[in-house]
PDB file of C-alpha atoms in Angstrom:
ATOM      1  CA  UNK N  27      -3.977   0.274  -3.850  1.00 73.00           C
ATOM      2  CA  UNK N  28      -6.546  -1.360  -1.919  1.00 83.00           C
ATOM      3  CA  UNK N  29      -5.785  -2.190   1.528  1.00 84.00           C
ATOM      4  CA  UNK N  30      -7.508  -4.943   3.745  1.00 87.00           C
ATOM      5  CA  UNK N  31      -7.457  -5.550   7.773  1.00 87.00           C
ATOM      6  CA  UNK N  32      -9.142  -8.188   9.640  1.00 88.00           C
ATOM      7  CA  UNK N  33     -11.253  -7.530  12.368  1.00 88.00           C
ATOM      8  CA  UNK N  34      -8.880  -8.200  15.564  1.00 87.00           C
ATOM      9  CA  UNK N  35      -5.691  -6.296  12.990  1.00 82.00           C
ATOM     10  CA  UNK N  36      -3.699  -8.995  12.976  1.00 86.00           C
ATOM     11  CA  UNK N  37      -3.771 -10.051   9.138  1.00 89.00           C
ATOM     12  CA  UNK N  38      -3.191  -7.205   6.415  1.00 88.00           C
ATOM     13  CA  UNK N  39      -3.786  -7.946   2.716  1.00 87.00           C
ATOM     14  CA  UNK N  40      -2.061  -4.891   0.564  1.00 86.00           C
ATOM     15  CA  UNK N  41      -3.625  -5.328  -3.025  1.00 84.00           C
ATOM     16  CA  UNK N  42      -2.119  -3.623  -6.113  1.00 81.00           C
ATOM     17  CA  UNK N  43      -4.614  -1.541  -8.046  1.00 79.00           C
ATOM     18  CA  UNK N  44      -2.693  -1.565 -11.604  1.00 77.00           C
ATOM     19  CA  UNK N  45      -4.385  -4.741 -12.818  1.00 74.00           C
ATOM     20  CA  UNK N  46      -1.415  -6.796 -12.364  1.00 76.00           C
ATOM     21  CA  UNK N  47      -3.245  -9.373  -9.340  1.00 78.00           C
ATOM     22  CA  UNK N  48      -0.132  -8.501  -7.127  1.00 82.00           C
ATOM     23  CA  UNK N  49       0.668  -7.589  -3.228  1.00 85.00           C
ATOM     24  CA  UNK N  50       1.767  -8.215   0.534  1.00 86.00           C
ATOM     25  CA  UNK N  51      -0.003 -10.290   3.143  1.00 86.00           C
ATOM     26  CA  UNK N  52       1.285  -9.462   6.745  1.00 88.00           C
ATOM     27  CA  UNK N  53      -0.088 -11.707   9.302  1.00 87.00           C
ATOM     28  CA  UNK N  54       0.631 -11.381  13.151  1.00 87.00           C
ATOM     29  CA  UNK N  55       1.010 -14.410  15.312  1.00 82.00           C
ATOM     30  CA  UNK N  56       1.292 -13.928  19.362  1.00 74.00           C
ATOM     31  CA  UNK N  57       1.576 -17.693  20.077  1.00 74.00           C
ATOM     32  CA  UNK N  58       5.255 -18.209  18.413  1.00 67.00           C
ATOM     33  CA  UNK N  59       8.267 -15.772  18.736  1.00 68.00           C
ATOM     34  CA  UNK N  60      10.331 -17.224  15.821  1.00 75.00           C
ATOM     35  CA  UNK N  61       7.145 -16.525  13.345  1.00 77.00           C
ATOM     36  CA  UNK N  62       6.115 -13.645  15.240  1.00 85.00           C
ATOM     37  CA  UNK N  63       5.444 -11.644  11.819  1.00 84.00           C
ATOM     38  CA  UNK N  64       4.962 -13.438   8.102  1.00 84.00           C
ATOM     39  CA  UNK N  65       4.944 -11.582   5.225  1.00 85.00           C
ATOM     40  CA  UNK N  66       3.529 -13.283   1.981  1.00 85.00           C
ATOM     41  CA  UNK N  67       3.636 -11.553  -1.508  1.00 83.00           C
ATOM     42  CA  UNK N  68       0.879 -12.256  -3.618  1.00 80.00           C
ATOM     43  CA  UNK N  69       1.194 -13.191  -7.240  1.00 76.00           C
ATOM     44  CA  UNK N  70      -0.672 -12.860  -9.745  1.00 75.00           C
ATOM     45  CA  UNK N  71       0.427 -15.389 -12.123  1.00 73.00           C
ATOM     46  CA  UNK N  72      -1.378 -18.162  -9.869  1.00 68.00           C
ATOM     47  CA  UNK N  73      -3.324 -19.623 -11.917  1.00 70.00           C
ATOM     48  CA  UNK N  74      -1.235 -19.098 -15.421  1.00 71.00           C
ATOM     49  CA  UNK N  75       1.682 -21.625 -13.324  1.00 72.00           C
ATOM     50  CA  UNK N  76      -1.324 -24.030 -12.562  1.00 78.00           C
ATOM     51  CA  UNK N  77      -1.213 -25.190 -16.044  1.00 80.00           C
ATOM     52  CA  UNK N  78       2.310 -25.948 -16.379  1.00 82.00           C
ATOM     53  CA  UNK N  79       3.551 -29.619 -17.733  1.00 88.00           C
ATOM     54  CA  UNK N  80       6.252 -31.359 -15.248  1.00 90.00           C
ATOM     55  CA  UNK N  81       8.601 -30.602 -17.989  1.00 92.00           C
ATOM     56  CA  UNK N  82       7.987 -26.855 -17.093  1.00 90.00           C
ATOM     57  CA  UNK N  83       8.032 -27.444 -13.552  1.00 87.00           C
ATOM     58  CA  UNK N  84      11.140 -29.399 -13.404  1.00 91.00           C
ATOM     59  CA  UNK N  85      12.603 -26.750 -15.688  1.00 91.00           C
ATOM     60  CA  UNK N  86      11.488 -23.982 -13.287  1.00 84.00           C
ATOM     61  CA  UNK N  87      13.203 -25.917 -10.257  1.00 85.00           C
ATOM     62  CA  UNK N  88      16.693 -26.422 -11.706  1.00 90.00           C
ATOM     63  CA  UNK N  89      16.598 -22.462 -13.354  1.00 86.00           C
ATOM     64  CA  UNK N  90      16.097 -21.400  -8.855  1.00 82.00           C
ATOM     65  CA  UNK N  91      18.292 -23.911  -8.043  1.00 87.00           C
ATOM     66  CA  UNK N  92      21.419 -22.925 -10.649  1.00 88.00           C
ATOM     67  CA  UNK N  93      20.994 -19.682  -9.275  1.00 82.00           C
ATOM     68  CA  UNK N  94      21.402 -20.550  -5.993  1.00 81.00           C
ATOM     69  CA  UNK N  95      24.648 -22.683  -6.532  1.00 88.00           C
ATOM     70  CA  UNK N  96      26.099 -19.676  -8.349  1.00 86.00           C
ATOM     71  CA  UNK N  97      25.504 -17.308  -5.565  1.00 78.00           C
ATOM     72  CA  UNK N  98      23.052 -15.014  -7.141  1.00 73.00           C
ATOM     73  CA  UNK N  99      20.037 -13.785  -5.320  1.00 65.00           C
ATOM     74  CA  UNK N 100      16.921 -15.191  -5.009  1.00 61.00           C
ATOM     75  CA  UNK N 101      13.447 -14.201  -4.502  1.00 60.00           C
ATOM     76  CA  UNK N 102      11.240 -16.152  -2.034  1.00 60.00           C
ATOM     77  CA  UNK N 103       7.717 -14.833  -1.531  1.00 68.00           C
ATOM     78  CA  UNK N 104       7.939 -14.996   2.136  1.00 73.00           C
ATOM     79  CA  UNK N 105       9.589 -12.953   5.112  1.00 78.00           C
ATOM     80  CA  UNK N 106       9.252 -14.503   8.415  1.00 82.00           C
ATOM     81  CA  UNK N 107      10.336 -12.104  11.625  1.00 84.00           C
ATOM     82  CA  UNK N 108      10.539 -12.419  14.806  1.00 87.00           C
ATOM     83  CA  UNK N 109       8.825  -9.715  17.287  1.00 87.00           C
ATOM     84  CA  UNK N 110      11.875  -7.980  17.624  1.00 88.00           C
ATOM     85  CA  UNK N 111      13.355  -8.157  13.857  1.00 87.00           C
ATOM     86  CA  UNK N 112       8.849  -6.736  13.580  1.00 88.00           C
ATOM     87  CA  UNK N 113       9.738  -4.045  15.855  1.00 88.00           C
ATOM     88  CA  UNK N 114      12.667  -2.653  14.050  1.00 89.00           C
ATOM     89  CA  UNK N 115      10.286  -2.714  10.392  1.00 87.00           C
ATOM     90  CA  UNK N 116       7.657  -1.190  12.223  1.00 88.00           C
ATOM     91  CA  UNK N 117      10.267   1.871  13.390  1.00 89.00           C
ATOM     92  CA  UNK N 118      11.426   2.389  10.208  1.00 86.00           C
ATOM     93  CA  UNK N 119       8.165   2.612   8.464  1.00 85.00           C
ATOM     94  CA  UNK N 120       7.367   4.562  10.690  1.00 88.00           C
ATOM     95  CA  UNK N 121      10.353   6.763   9.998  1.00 86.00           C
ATOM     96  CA  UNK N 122       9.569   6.830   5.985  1.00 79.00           C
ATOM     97  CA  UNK N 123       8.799  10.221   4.576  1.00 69.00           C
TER      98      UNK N 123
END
């Protein structure tokens, strides 16, 4: 795991070491209370999904959106908190043993 922190600690890149190019991005914003906390995850099939045909893309779309209309979970690869949803994650990480 490699683990990076900007200067002022309000951005936090987590970085998988296992070769597969994947992780978290946390980054704290003061000036908005909706968006108080993000949390990206980082893929690492960027640049393999770059190369796609719209075929593929539109094929991609309608395969998230059928699972949607059927109820099924989805994956986004974003969490957005506010400072208080933050403040309960930040107690119970810092509960983890």
């Amino acid at each position: 795991m490699a683990l990076m922190k900007s200067k002022n600690g309000k951005d936090l890149i987590i970085d998988c070491n296992c070769g597969c190019d994947e992780g978290l991005r946390m980054r704290i914003s003061e000036y908005d209370d909706d968006s108080y906390c993000i949390l990206s995850y980082t893929s690492g099939n960027f640049y393999k999904d770059q190369n796609q045909t719209v075929g593929q893309v539109v094929s991609t779309k309608a395969k998230k959106i059928w699972r949607v209309l059927r109820n099924k979970d989805y994956c986004y690869s974003e969490i957005i908190m506010t400072k208080d949803e933050f403040k309960e994650f930040q107690e119970y990480i810092a509960n983890l043993k």
